[in-house]
Amino acid sequence: MIKLKGIGAAGGISIGAAYKLGKEEFVVLPETITWEEIPLQIQLFEEALIKTRREIIELQKRISSDMGQEEAQIFDAHLLVLEDRMLIEEVISRLKKEQFNVAYIFSEVLKKYISVFLKIEDEYLKERIADINDVGKRILRNLLGKEKRGLDDLKEKAIIVSHDLSPSDTAAMHTKNVAAFVTDMGGKTSHTAIMAKSLEIPAVVGLEGITVKVNPGDILIVDGNTGTVIINPDEATLKEYQQELLKLRHIAERFSLVKELPAITTDGREILINANIEFPDEVASVKLHGSEGIGLYRTEFFYMNRKDSPSEEEHYQAYKYVAEQMNPHSVVIRTLDLGGDKFLSQFQIPHEMQPFLGWRAIRFCLARPDIFKLQLRAILRASVHGNLKLMYPMISGIEELRQANGLLQEAKDELRQKGMKFNDNIPVGVMIEVPSAAMTADILAKEADFFSIGTNDLIQYCLAVDRGNEKVAYLYEPAHPAVLRMIRMVIDSAHQAKIKVAMCGEMAGEPSLALILLGLGLDEFSVPPQVIPELKFIIRAIGFKAVQDIASEAMKLSTGTQVEEFAKDRLAEILK
Ligand code: PEP
Ligand code: MG
């Protein structure tokens, strides 16, 4: 039994068998073949080599025209690997000798090559490992006839173990048999972690070295609440966690008694509790957990795991569906937030040194009005089917808001010309997630219909801590006095301008911190659906006056740890 501690990224406990997912890694099992089958296996190998060659040449041509010839030359080394006689001959001779399927033989030869290169003290040769690896995976994919990574193979619920997962990898788990996931890399509010919450599966990230320690098929306990992972637990531990699971279920049942009731404090202040979603079909779960509406619909996931971009009609149908399903409750559609840790191959966003500070979200949309206006038109068209609002991500100052609104106006004019109906008064909100927006919230409030504080980004920019980096995760503190002061400033500015302020970052779903946020005057919370019952339970158990006192006490403290402990103690008293 091995016990590891990482960062709990999505709550809950899961017990199950490990399924290792490498970067484009394929689990190739040995299958014995007969002597007669050898020519066919060689033919399959040759075809895979030809197909891979064609793919690389095509890729090279595209890179050459998009980025230049020098960048395209990188692929010459890949083509050389394909022609490596030694590698090809070794595969064929082992195939004849060992009589296993060619995919297995090739994966074994590949592993051997890489381990030999790893031992050589030569920087140039070391660099070739990446080429061999890359081409090798391509050949293997073609040999196996696979398009993408192996999640489709999961016949039973399994726990994914991976070095790292991109948000699009995680999005691909949406309809797959995944019970939980654990990764070497990652931070608490990376989009990968956020996706785990929306999939309602536990996740622990930042477990440096877990991929080395786990073997396929090992039994794992994943505790997303405490960030603990146990490999091959003994009987007693297994029992202990099974009991913990039951306990969690009882607590959830207790919270769920109030899920359909409004979130009103004991002295009558009503708070709106909304849900965050990434996919339209989550509305079912949103309703199940008693949400009053959707406070953040992250639309960029619509673009992931596909080769083309969604058309205006596809956008429209998705938003119409969500609007109709949630009507009369409101749905806040956040316009495309690409870049940062979310990349889409369709748009060929160049690799940047600091993607979170780069061509992201509204910056990308303002530079690509064609993509932006297509989405705006679809949102506008869907606005006649329910209570839709729209919201821009990553606004850093009033000029960006005005430019975005200018394009919104153009989108409206285009629809008018076509005689299409839309809600001309659709509320337009601003996400406050850049410190410059927080500091100028009074200016923005005059031209925005509402605010929504995106703490996932606001914290990373305020404290200079990459939200996805496990090495600095200890510095990522939602309760840091600097963060709390910014939040207070935003709420006060919004209220002075008589607009509402919501929070849709993960901080809003931290029950103890919710006490402080309530006390600071936050009007709305938008959280992962499964947190809603607990949040309602807490709000219904407290008075507004009492949380105002808690907030003002918290604002006097000097460190995030002090604030967190203070808030946890107050919450424990309330829940008692
Ligand atoms: C945020 O930054 O808090 C937010 C809600 O947006 P995202 O997590 O998608 O960046
Ligand atoms: Mg954000």
PDB file of N, CA, C and O in Angstrom, residues 472-517:
ATOM      1  N   VAL A 472       3.741  25.880  -7.338  1.00  0.00           N
ATOM      2  CA  VAL A 472       3.437  27.107  -6.600  1.00  0.00           C
ATOM      3  C   VAL A 472       1.996  27.099  -6.056  1.00  0.00           C
ATOM      4  O   VAL A 472       1.502  28.134  -5.628  1.00  0.00           O
ATOM      5  N   ALA A 473       1.415  25.899  -6.068  1.00  0.00           N
ATOM      6  CA  ALA A 473       0.007  25.809  -5.641  1.00  0.00           C
ATOM      7  C   ALA A 473      -0.173  26.277  -4.191  1.00  0.00           C
ATOM      8  O   ALA A 473      -1.226  26.780  -3.830  1.00  0.00           O
ATOM      9  N   TYR A 474       0.874  26.126  -3.372  1.00  0.00           N
ATOM     10  CA  TYR A 474       0.737  26.534  -1.965  1.00  0.00           C
ATOM     11  C   TYR A 474       0.542  28.046  -1.840  1.00  0.00           C
ATOM     12  O   TYR A 474       0.063  28.541  -0.821  1.00  0.00           O
ATOM     13  N   LEU A 475       0.916  28.787  -2.879  1.00  0.00           N
ATOM     14  CA  LEU A 475       0.765  30.250  -2.832  1.00  0.00           C
ATOM     15  C   LEU A 475      -0.594  30.719  -3.360  1.00  0.00           C
ATOM     16  O   LEU A 475      -0.920  31.894  -3.295  1.00  0.00           O
ATOM     17  N   TYR A 476      -1.325  29.779  -3.929  1.00  0.00           N
ATOM     18  CA  TYR A 476      -2.612  30.133  -4.540  1.00  0.00           C
ATOM     19  C   TYR A 476      -3.676  30.185  -3.432  1.00  0.00           C
ATOM     20  O   TYR A 476      -4.283  29.174  -3.085  1.00  0.00           O
ATOM     21  N   GLU A 477      -3.856  31.359  -2.864  1.00  0.00           N
ATOM     22  CA  GLU A 477      -4.714  31.469  -1.679  1.00  0.00           C
ATOM     23  C   GLU A 477      -5.920  32.369  -1.917  1.00  0.00           C
ATOM     24  O   GLU A 477      -5.793  33.595  -1.903  1.00  0.00           O
ATOM     25  N   PRO A 478      -7.094  31.777  -2.068  1.00  0.00           N
ATOM     26  CA  PRO A 478      -8.294  32.596  -2.255  1.00  0.00           C
ATOM     27  C   PRO A 478      -8.532  33.553  -1.084  1.00  0.00           C
ATOM     28  O   PRO A 478      -9.077  34.630  -1.256  1.00  0.00           O
ATOM     29  N   ALA A 479      -8.105  33.112   0.130  1.00  0.00           N
ATOM     30  CA  ALA A 479      -8.394  33.929   1.310  1.00  0.00           C
ATOM     31  C   ALA A 479      -7.303  34.961   1.588  1.00  0.00           C
ATOM     32  O   ALA A 479      -7.315  35.614   2.632  1.00  0.00           O
ATOM     33  N   HIS A 480      -6.370  35.130   0.669  1.00  0.00           N
ATOM     34  CA  HIS A 480      -5.297  36.112   0.867  1.00  0.00           C
ATOM     35  C   HIS A 480      -5.916  37.506   1.039  1.00  0.00           C
ATOM     36  O   HIS A 480      -6.838  37.869   0.290  1.00  0.00           O
ATOM     37  N   PRO A 481      -5.419  38.284   2.002  1.00  0.00           N
ATOM     38  CA  PRO A 481      -6.012  39.616   2.218  1.00  0.00           C
ATOM     39  C   PRO A 481      -6.064  40.474   0.945  1.00  0.00           C
ATOM     40  O   PRO A 481      -7.015  41.229   0.739  1.00  0.00           O
ATOM     41  N   ALA A 482      -5.070  40.314   0.063  1.00  0.00           N
ATOM     42  CA  ALA A 482      -5.077  41.119  -1.175  1.00  0.00           C
ATOM     43  C   ALA A 482      -6.275  40.750  -2.045  1.00  0.00           C
ATOM     44  O   ALA A 482      -6.917  41.618  -2.646  1.00  0.00           O
ATOM     45  N   VAL A 483      -6.593  39.470  -2.087  1.00  0.00           N
ATOM     46  CA  VAL A 483      -7.727  39.010  -2.892  1.00  0.00           C
ATOM     47  C   VAL A 483      -9.026  39.516  -2.269  1.00  0.00           C
ATOM     48  O   VAL A 483      -9.902  40.052  -2.960  1.00  0.00           O
ATOM     49  N   LEU A 484      -9.130  39.373  -0.953  1.00  0.00           N
ATOM     50  CA  LEU A 484     -10.362  39.809  -0.282  1.00  0.00           C
ATOM     51  C   LEU A 484     -10.586  41.311  -0.466  1.00  0.00           C
ATOM     52  O   LEU A 484     -11.704  41.771  -0.666  1.00  0.00           O
ATOM     53  N   ARG A 485      -9.501  42.074  -0.412  1.00  0.00           N
ATOM     54  CA  ARG A 485      -9.667  43.529  -0.585  1.00  0.00           C
ATOM     55  C   ARG A 485     -10.142  43.863  -1.996  1.00  0.00           C
ATOM     56  O   ARG A 485     -10.960  44.760  -2.185  1.00  0.00           O
ATOM     57  N   MET A 486      -9.604  43.139  -2.963  1.00  0.00           N
ATOM     58  CA  MET A 486     -10.052  43.383  -4.346  1.00  0.00           C
ATOM     59  C   MET A 486     -11.531  43.050  -4.490  1.00  0.00           C
ATOM     60  O   MET A 486     -12.284  43.781  -5.128  1.00  0.00           O
ATOM     61  N   ILE A 487     -11.914  41.925  -3.906  1.00  0.00           N
ATOM     62  CA  ILE A 487     -13.318  41.516  -4.011  1.00  0.00           C
ATOM     63  C   ILE A 487     -14.226  42.564  -3.355  1.00  0.00           C
ATOM     64  O   ILE A 487     -15.248  42.956  -3.907  1.00  0.00           O
ATOM     65  N   ARG A 488     -13.802  43.032  -2.182  1.00  0.00           N
ATOM     66  CA  ARG A 488     -14.624  44.041  -1.490  1.00  0.00           C
ATOM     67  C   ARG A 488     -14.782  45.293  -2.358  1.00  0.00           C
ATOM     68  O   ARG A 488     -15.861  45.854  -2.499  1.00  0.00           O
ATOM     69  N   MET A 489     -13.664  45.671  -2.991  1.00  0.00           N
ATOM     70  CA  MET A 489     -13.680  46.860  -3.837  1.00  0.00           C
ATOM     71  C   MET A 489     -14.668  46.699  -5.006  1.00  0.00           C
ATOM     72  O   MET A 489     -15.418  47.609  -5.344  1.00  0.00           O
ATOM     73  N   VAL A 490     -14.662  45.508  -5.604  1.00  0.00           N
ATOM     74  CA  VAL A 490     -15.541  45.249  -6.750  1.00  0.00           C
ATOM     75  C   VAL A 490     -17.006  45.283  -6.307  1.00  0.00           C
ATOM     76  O   VAL A 490     -17.848  45.910  -6.966  1.00  0.00           O
ATOM     77  N   ILE A 491     -17.284  44.635  -5.174  1.00  0.00           N
ATOM     78  CA  ILE A 491     -18.681  44.595  -4.700  1.00  0.00           C
ATOM     79  C   ILE A 491     -19.162  46.014  -4.382  1.00  0.00           C
ATOM     80  O   ILE A 491     -20.252  46.425  -4.798  1.00  0.00           O
ATOM     81  N   ASP A 492     -18.337  46.767  -3.685  1.00  0.00           N
ATOM     82  CA  ASP A 492     -18.752  48.129  -3.312  1.00  0.00           C
ATOM     83  C   ASP A 492     -18.980  48.997  -4.557  1.00  0.00           C
ATOM     84  O   ASP A 492     -19.958  49.739  -4.635  1.00  0.00           O
ATOM     85  N   SER A 493     -18.080  48.886  -5.547  1.00  0.00           N
ATOM     86  CA  SER A 493     -18.237  49.698  -6.769  1.00  0.00           C
ATOM     87  C   SER A 493     -19.513  49.323  -7.507  1.00  0.00           C
ATOM     88  O   SER A 493     -20.234  50.181  -8.013  1.00  0.00           O
ATOM     89  N   ALA A 494     -19.796  48.010  -7.564  1.00  0.00           N
ATOM     90  CA  ALA A 494     -21.007  47.556  -8.262  1.00  0.00           C
ATOM     91  C   ALA A 494     -22.248  48.105  -7.563  1.00  0.00           C
ATOM     92  O   ALA A 494     -23.152  48.622  -8.209  1.00  0.00           O
ATOM     93  N   HIS A 495     -22.238  48.001  -6.236  1.00  0.00           N
ATOM     94  CA  HIS A 495     -23.428  48.446  -5.497  1.00  0.00           C
ATOM     95  C   HIS A 495     -23.630  49.956  -5.580  1.00  0.00           C
ATOM     96  O   HIS A 495     -24.756  50.428  -5.626  1.00  0.00           O
ATOM     97  N   GLN A 496     -22.512  50.686  -5.620  1.00  0.00           N
ATOM     98  CA  GLN A 496     -22.659  52.138  -5.780  1.00  0.00           C
ATOM     99  C   GLN A 496     -23.333  52.475  -7.107  1.00  0.00           C
ATOM    100  O   GLN A 496     -24.107  53.410  -7.218  1.00  0.00           O
ATOM    101  N   ALA A 497     -23.025  51.677  -8.139  1.00  0.00           N
ATOM    102  CA  ALA A 497     -23.615  51.915  -9.463  1.00  0.00           C
ATOM    103  C   ALA A 497     -24.957  51.187  -9.614  1.00  0.00           C
ATOM    104  O   ALA A 497     -25.526  51.151 -10.700  1.00  0.00           O
ATOM    105  N   LYS A 498     -25.396  50.569  -8.534  1.00  0.00           N
ATOM    106  CA  LYS A 498     -26.685  49.854  -8.491  1.00  0.00           C
ATOM    107  C   LYS A 498     -26.747  48.684  -9.477  1.00  0.00           C
ATOM    108  O   LYS A 498     -27.760  48.444 -10.131  1.00  0.00           O
ATOM    109  N   ILE A 499     -25.635  47.986  -9.610  1.00  0.00           N
ATOM    110  CA  ILE A 499     -25.682  46.749 -10.400  1.00  0.00           C
ATOM    111  C   ILE A 499     -25.334  45.569  -9.484  1.00  0.00           C
ATOM    112  O   ILE A 499     -24.694  45.747  -8.445  1.00  0.00           O
ATOM    113  N   LYS A 500     -25.759  44.393  -9.909  1.00  0.00           N
ATOM    114  CA  LYS A 500     -25.532  43.199  -9.086  1.00  0.00           C
ATOM    115  C   LYS A 500     -24.153  42.621  -9.359  1.00  0.00           C
ATOM    116  O   LYS A 500     -23.612  42.760 -10.461  1.00  0.00           O
ATOM    117  N   VAL A 501     -23.649  41.943  -8.340  1.00  0.00           N
ATOM    118  CA  VAL A 501     -22.351  41.311  -8.534  1.00  0.00           C
ATOM    119  C   VAL A 501     -22.417  39.841  -8.106  1.00  0.00           C
ATOM    120  O   VAL A 501     -22.896  39.506  -7.032  1.00  0.00           O
ATOM    121  N   ALA A 502     -21.957  39.004  -9.031  1.00  0.00           N
ATOM    122  CA  ALA A 502     -21.932  37.560  -8.794  1.00  0.00           C
ATOM    123  C   ALA A 502     -20.474  37.123  -8.682  1.00  0.00           C
ATOM    124  O   ALA A 502     -19.560  37.887  -8.991  1.00  0.00           O
ATOM    125  N   MET A 503     -20.286  35.877  -8.251  1.00  0.00           N
ATOM    126  CA  MET A 503     -18.943  35.288  -8.333  1.00  0.00           C
ATOM    127  C   MET A 503     -19.095  33.924  -8.980  1.00  0.00           C
ATOM    128  O   MET A 503     -19.946  33.126  -8.569  1.00  0.00           O
ATOM    129  N   CYS A 504     -18.273  33.666 -10.027  1.00  0.00           N
ATOM    130  CA  CYS A 504     -18.394  32.375 -10.699  1.00  0.00           C
ATOM    131  C   CYS A 504     -17.092  31.572 -10.658  1.00  0.00           C
ATOM    132  O   CYS A 504     -17.011  30.492 -11.219  1.00  0.00           O
ATOM    133  N   GLY A 505     -16.072  32.110  -9.982  1.00  0.00           N
ATOM    134  CA  GLY A 505     -14.831  31.346  -9.821  1.00  0.00           C
ATOM    135  C   GLY A 505     -15.034  30.264  -8.760  1.00  0.00           C
ATOM    136  O   GLY A 505     -16.031  30.292  -8.021  1.00  0.00           O
ATOM    137  N   GLU A 506     -14.085  29.340  -8.674  1.00  0.00           N
ATOM    138  CA  GLU A 506     -14.228  28.204  -7.744  1.00  0.00           C
ATOM    139  C   GLU A 506     -14.327  28.639  -6.286  1.00  0.00           C
ATOM    140  O   GLU A 506     -14.885  27.944  -5.454  1.00  0.00           O
ATOM    141  N   MET A 507     -13.817  29.821  -5.973  1.00  0.00           N
ATOM    142  CA  MET A 507     -13.862  30.322  -4.593  1.00  0.00           C
ATOM    143  C   MET A 507     -15.299  30.399  -4.074  1.00  0.00           C
ATOM    144  O   MET A 507     -15.558  30.174  -2.893  1.00  0.00           O
ATOM    145  N   ALA A 508     -16.233  30.704  -4.983  1.00  0.00           N
ATOM    146  CA  ALA A 508     -17.641  30.833  -4.576  1.00  0.00           C
ATOM    147  C   ALA A 508     -18.187  29.515  -4.033  1.00  0.00           C
ATOM    148  O   ALA A 508     -19.164  29.489  -3.298  1.00  0.00           O
ATOM    149  N   GLY A 509     -17.552  28.415  -4.400  1.00  0.00           N
ATOM    150  CA  GLY A 509     -18.029  27.102  -3.959  1.00  0.00           C
ATOM    151  C   GLY A 509     -17.301  26.576  -2.738  1.00  0.00           C
ATOM    152  O   GLY A 509     -17.449  25.415  -2.375  1.00  0.00           O
ATOM    153  N   GLU A 510     -16.467  27.417  -2.099  1.00  0.00           N
ATOM    154  CA  GLU A 510     -15.779  27.009  -0.858  1.00  0.00           C
ATOM    155  C   GLU A 510     -16.686  27.400   0.307  1.00  0.00           C
ATOM    156  O   GLU A 510     -16.778  28.584   0.638  1.00  0.00           O
ATOM    157  N   PRO A 511     -17.362  26.443   0.944  1.00  0.00           N
ATOM    158  CA  PRO A 511     -18.387  26.793   1.927  1.00  0.00           C
ATOM    159  C   PRO A 511     -17.937  27.790   3.008  1.00  0.00           C
ATOM    160  O   PRO A 511     -18.664  28.711   3.326  1.00  0.00           O
ATOM    161  N   SER A 512     -16.725  27.607   3.557  1.00  0.00           N
ATOM    162  CA  SER A 512     -16.361  28.507   4.655  1.00  0.00           C
ATOM    163  C   SER A 512     -16.139  29.930   4.130  1.00  0.00           C
ATOM    164  O   SER A 512     -16.549  30.906   4.761  1.00  0.00           O
ATOM    165  N   LEU A 513     -15.531  30.053   2.957  1.00  0.00           N
ATOM    166  CA  LEU A 513     -15.286  31.392   2.412  1.00  0.00           C
ATOM    167  C   LEU A 513     -16.593  32.063   1.987  1.00  0.00           C
ATOM    168  O   LEU A 513     -16.686  33.287   1.939  1.00  0.00           O
ATOM    169  N   ALA A 514     -17.604  31.248   1.705  1.00  0.00           N
ATOM    170  CA  ALA A 514     -18.901  31.808   1.320  1.00  0.00           C
ATOM    171  C   ALA A 514     -19.435  32.737   2.411  1.00  0.00           C
ATOM    172  O   ALA A 514     -20.087  33.736   2.139  1.00  0.00           O
ATOM    173  N   LEU A 515     -19.107  32.406   3.666  1.00  0.00           N
ATOM    174  CA  LEU A 515     -19.570  33.255   4.776  1.00  0.00           C
ATOM    175  C   LEU A 515     -19.024  34.670   4.617  1.00  0.00           C
ATOM    176  O   LEU A 515     -19.728  35.663   4.788  1.00  0.00           O
ATOM    177  N   ILE A 516     -17.736  34.754   4.278  1.00  0.00           N
ATOM    178  CA  ILE A 516     -17.101  36.067   4.134  1.00  0.00           C
ATOM    179  C   ILE A 516     -17.684  36.796   2.921  1.00  0.00           C
ATOM    180  O   ILE A 516     -18.001  37.983   2.977  1.00  0.00           O
ATOM    181  N   LEU A 517     -17.844  36.056   1.816  1.00  0.00           N
ATOM    182  CA  LEU A 517     -18.366  36.675   0.590  1.00  0.00           C
ATOM    183  C   LEU A 517     -19.774  37.219   0.820  1.00  0.00           C
ATOM    184  O   LEU A 517     -20.114  38.313   0.371  1.00  0.00           O
TER     185      LEU A 517
END
